[in-house]
C-alpha positions as MATLAB code, in Angstrom:
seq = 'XXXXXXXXXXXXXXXXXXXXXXXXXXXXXXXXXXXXXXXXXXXXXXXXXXXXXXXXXXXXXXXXXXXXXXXXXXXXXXXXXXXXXXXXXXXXXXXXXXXXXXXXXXXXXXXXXXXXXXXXXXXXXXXXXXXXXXXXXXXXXXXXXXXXXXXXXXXXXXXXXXXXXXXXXXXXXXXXXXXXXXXXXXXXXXXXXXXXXXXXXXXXXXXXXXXXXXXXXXXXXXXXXXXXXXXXXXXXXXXXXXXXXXXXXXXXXXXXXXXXXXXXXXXXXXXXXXXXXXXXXXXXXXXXXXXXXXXXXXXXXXXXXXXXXXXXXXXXXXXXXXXXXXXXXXXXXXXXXXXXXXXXXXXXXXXXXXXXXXXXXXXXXXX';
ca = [
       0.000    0.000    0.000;
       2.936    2.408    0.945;
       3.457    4.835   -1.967;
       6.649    4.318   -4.322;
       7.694    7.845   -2.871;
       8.046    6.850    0.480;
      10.888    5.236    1.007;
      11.216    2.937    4.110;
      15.014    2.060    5.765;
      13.333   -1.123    7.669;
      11.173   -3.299    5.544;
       9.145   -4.861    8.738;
       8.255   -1.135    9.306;
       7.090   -0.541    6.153;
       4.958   -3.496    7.006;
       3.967   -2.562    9.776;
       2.316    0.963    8.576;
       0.511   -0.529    5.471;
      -1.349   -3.326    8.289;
      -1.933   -0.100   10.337;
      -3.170    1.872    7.451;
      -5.345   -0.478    6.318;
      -6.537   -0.740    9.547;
      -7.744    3.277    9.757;
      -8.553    3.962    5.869;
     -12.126    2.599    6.224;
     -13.009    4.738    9.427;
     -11.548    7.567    7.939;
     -12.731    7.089    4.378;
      -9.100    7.751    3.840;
      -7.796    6.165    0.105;
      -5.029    4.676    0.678;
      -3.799    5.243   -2.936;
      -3.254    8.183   -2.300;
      -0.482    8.220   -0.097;
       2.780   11.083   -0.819;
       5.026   12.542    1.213;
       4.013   16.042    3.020;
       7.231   17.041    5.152;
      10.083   15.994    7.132;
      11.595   18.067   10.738;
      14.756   18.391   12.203;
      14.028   15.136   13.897;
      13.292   11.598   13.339;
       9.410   12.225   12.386;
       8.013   12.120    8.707;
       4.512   13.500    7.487;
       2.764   11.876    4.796;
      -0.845   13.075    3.357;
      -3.479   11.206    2.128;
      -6.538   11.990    1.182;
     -10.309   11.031    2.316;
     -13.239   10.140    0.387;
     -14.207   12.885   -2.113;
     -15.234   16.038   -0.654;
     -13.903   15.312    2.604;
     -10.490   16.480    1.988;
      -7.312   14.642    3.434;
      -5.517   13.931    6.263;
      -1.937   13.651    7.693;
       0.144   10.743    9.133;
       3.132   11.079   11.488;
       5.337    8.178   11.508;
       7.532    8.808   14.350;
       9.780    5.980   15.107;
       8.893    5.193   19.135;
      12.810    4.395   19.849;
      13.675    7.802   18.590;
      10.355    9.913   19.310;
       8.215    9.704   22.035;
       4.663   11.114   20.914;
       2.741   11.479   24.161;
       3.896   15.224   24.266;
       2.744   16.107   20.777;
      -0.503   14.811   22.279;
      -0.725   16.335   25.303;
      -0.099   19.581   23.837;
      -2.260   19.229   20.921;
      -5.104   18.858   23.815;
      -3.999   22.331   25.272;
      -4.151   23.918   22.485;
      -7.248   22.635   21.476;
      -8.924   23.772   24.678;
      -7.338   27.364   24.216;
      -9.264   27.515   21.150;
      -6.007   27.296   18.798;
      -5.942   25.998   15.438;
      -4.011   22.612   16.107;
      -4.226   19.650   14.194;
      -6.729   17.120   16.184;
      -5.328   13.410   16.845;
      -8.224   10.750   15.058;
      -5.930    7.571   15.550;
      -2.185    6.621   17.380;
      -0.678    3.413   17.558;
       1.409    4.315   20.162;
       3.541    1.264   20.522;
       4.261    1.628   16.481;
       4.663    5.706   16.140;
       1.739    6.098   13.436;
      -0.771    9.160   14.103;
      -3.480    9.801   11.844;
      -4.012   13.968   12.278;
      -6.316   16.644   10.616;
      -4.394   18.658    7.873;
      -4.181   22.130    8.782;
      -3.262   22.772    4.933;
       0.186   22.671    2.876;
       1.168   26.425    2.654;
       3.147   27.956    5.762;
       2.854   31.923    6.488;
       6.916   31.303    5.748;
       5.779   30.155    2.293;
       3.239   33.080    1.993;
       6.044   35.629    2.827;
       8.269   34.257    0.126;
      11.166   35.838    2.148;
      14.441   36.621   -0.175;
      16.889   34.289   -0.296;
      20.350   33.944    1.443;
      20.965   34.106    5.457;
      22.156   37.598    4.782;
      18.552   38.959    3.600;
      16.379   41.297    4.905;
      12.883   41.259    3.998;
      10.828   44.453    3.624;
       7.019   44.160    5.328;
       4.399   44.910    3.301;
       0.669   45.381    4.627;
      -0.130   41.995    4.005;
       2.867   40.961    6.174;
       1.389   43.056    8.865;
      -1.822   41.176    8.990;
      -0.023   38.002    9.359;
       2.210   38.910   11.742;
      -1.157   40.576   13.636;
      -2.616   37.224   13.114;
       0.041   35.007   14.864;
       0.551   37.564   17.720;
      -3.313   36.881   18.567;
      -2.653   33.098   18.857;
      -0.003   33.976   20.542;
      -1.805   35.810   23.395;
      -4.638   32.940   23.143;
      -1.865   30.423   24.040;
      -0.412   32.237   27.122;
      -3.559   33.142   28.317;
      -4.182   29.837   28.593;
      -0.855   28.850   31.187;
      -0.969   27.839   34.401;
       1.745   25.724   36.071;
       2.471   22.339   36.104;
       1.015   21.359   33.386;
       4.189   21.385   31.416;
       7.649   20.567   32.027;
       9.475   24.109   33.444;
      11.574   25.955   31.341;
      14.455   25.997   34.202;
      18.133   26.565   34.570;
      19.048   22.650   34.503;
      17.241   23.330   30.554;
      18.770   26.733   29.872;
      21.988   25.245   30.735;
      21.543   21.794   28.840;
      20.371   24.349   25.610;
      23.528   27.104   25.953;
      25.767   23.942   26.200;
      25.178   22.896   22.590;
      26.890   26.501   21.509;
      30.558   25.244   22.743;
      29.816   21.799   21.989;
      28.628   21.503   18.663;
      28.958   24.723   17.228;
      32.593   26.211   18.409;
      34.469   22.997   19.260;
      32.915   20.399   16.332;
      31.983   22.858   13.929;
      34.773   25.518   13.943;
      37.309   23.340   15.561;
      38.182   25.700   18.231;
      39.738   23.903   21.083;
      37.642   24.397   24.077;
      40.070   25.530   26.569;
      39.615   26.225   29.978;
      39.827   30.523   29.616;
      37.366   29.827   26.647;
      34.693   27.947   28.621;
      35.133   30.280   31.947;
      34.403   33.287   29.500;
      31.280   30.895   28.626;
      30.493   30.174   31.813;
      30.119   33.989   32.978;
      28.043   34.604   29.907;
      25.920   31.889   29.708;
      25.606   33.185   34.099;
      24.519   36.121   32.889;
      22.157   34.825   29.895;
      20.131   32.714   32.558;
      19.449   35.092   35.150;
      17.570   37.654   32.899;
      15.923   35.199   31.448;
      14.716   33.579   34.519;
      13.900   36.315   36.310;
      13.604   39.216   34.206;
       9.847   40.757   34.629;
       9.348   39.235   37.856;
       9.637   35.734   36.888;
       6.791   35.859   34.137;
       5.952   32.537   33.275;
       3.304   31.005   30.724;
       2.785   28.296   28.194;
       6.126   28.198   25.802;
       5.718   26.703   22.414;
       9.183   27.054   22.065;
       9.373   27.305   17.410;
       6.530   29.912   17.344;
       7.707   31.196   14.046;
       6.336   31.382   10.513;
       7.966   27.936    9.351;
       5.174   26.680   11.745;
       2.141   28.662   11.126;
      -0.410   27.623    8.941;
      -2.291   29.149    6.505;
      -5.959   27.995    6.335;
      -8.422   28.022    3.499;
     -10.826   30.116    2.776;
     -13.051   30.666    6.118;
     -16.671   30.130    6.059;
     -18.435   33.785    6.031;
     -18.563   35.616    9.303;
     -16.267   33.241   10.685;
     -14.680   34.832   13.610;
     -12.058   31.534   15.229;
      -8.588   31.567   14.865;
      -6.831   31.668   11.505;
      -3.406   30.524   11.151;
      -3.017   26.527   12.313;
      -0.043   26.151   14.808;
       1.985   22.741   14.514;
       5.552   21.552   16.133;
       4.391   22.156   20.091;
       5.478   19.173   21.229;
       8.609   20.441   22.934;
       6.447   22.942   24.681;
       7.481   23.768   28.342;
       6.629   26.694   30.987;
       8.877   29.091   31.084;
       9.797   33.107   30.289;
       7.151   34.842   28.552;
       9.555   36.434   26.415;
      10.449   33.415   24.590;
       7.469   33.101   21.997;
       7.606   36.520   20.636;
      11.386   36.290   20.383;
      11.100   33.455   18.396;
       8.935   34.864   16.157;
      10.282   37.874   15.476;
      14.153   36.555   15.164;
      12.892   33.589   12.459;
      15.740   30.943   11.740;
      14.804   30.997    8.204;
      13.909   35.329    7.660;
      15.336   38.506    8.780;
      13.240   41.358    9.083;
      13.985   45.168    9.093;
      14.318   46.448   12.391;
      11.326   49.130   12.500;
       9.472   45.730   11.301;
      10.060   43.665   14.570;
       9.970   46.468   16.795;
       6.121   47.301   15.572;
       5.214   43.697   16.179;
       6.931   43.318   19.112;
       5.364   46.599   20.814;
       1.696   45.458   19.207;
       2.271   42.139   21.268;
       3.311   43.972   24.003;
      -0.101   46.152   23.852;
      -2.433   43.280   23.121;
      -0.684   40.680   26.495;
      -1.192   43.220   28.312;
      -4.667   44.366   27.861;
      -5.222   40.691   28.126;
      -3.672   41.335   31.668;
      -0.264   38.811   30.204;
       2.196   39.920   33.111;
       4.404   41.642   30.421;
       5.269   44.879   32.710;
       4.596   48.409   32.267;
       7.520   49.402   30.258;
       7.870   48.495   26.870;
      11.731   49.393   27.141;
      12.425   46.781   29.751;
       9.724   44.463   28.078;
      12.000   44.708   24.888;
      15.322   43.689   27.026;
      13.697   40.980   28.549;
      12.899   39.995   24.583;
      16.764   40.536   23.198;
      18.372   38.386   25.945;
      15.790   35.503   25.801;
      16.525   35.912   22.091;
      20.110   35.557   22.614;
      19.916   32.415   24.769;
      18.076   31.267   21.795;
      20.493   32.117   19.311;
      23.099   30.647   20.476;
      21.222   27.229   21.326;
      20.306   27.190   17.206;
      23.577   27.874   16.341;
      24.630   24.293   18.193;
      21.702   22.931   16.871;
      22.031   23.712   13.597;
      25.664   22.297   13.715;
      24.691   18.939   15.248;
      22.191   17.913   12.525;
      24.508   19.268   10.164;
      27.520   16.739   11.884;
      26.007   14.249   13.357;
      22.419   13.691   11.550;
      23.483   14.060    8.280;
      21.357   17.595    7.747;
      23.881   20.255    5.963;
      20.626   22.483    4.769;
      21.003   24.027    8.276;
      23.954   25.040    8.652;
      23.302   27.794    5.601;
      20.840   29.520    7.695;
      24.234   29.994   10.769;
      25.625   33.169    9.488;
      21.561   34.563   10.317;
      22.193   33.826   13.906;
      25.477   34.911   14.756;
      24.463   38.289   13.345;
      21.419   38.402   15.386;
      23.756   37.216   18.721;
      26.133   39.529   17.734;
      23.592   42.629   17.023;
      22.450   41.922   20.655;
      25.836   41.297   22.110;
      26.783   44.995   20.518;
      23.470   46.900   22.028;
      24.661   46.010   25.840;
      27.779   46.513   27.701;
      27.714   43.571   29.626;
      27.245   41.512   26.642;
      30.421   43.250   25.276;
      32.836   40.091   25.628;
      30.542   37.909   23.636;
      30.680   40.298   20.783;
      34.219   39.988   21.400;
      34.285   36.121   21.138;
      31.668   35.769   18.747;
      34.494   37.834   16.077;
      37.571   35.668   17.125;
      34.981   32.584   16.591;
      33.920   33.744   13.337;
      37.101   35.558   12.109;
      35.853   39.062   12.346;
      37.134   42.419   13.387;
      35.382   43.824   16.299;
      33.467   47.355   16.465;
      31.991   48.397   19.582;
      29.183   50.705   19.713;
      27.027   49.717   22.705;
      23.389   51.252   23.091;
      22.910   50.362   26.970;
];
């Protein structure tokens, strides 16, 4: 039954999805026949669509291989969502011993693909009204989602995580990637960094904590069909929560507006970044008073972030077998170093970031 596209390492696998296949087409009205690949992730999990009986439009499986993915997450989190009234695809069948998940299909064009962003890590898009929109669009589900939060419900976004994510940087990035010997003066600068990284994040506006999605970016939003007349729910679909934790509430927005596959003019993710600002906290998100140390809070989450790509990006690249990734590197260290150059503390970063990357340093802090 498995389409000639799809190719299949194990052969008892293989097997094993056609039986379970078979098993959910007449339920689902899916037709089997018309099985084709959809996407792939940075991880071990493939999408295939299919489609249902006519009229009924089509569906998505997951096969996620239960020795490398564990799916209970994606599941638990597809439940939150759906009670915060996101647009999330909704599990109709798991074989959890196996790794299949039949899903609802949220679509095939990403707001990433809608933005058609220009080419090359070293692009800067220019907004257009349209972009706006969008970008208003996500920030709403975005609110929706934290509003949402309450604790432990999700795993925390802690320092034993901060620190397991900033270790990837030196590990994967500097010493595999560059070859940089990791010497003890280079990790004790590190160390006092990453110190510094983790304490405004963790407590930077009082501690805020919601729901974290933790890849709220374009590449992930979904763009639906055509709503129904006087439709008023949410529009884009969200997909790829299921390493959601609780954590800063500056994470989200940073992600979005620092995308690891487009760069936006600055006046661009300022506006978005203040409208999110204005719409958490009419919602009464505890987002602070002032926009200026709202924005802070945003840069050095962002940072943390940056950096944790950066080793991420290198690991699939070395040890996955992944090299589109590693394009999309140069992106990142000029968003690190951007933020490393705005604050004075952040000033020996900058510093390292150039002797990492070969560059001469300029110095030109803003706080």
């Amino acid at each position: 039954m498995s389409a000639p596209s799809i190719a299949w390492a194990d052969p008892a696998r293989a097997a094993a999805f056609d039986s379970w296949l078979a098993a959910v087409a007449p339920e689902h009205r899916l037709q089997a026949g018309t099985l084709r690949p959809a996407s792939a992730d940075a991880s071990f999990r493939r999408y295939f669509r299919v489609d249902a009986a006519a009229g009924e439009g089509s569906c998505i499986i997951m096969d996620a291989p239960p020795a490398q993915e564990d799916c209970k997450p994606f599941v638990k989190v597809a439940g939150l969502m759906a009670e915060a009234g996101l647009n999330a695809p909704r599990v109709l069948a798991w074989d959890e011993a196996l790794g299949f998940m039949l899903l609802s299909d949220l679509g095939a064009r990403t707001m990433l693909d809608v933005i058609a962003p220009p080419t090359g890590a070293d692009a800067v898009a220019s907004p257009t009204p349209a972009h706006y929109e969008l970008y208003v669009d996500a920030v709403d589900a975005l609110v929706r989602w934290q509003l949402a939060s309450r604790p432990g419900v999700l795993p925390p976004y802690d320092d034993a995580l901060l620190s397991r994510e900033l270790s990837l940087f030196p590990e994967w990035y500097v010493g595999k990637h560059r070859g940089l010997a990791l010497d003890t003066g280079l990790q004790e600068k590190l160390d006092g960094l990453f110190a510094q990284i983790k304490a405004s994040n963790l407590n930077s506006l009082d501690g805020a904590r919601v729901f974290v999605h933790r890849d709220f970016m374009p590449r992930n939003l979904m763009m639906p069909d055509v709503a129904p007349a006087g439709d008023t729910g949410p529009r884009l679909g969200v997909l790829d929560f299921q390493d959601a934790v609780y954590g800063p509430i500056t994470y989200d927005i940073a992600s979005l507006m620092r995308d690891a596959f487009l760069s936006w003019e600055e006046d661009f993710v300022l506006d978005i970044s203040v409208r999110y600002w204005q719409k958490a906290r009419k919602a009464g998100l505890p987002v602070g008073d002032d926009f200026g140390e709202f924005y802070r809070a945003v840069e050095w989450m962002g940072l943390q972030r940056h950096l944790k790509v950066l080793g991420i990006f290198a690991r699939l690249t070395l040890r996955d077998g992944k090299p589109k990734y590693l394009a999309d590197t140069p992106r990142f260290i000029k968003y690190a170093r951007n933020t490393a150059a705005r604050y004075r503390q952040l000033g020996p970063l900058m510093v390292l970031l150039d002797e990492i990357e070969g560059n001469e340093t300029r110095v030109g802090y803003t706080f």
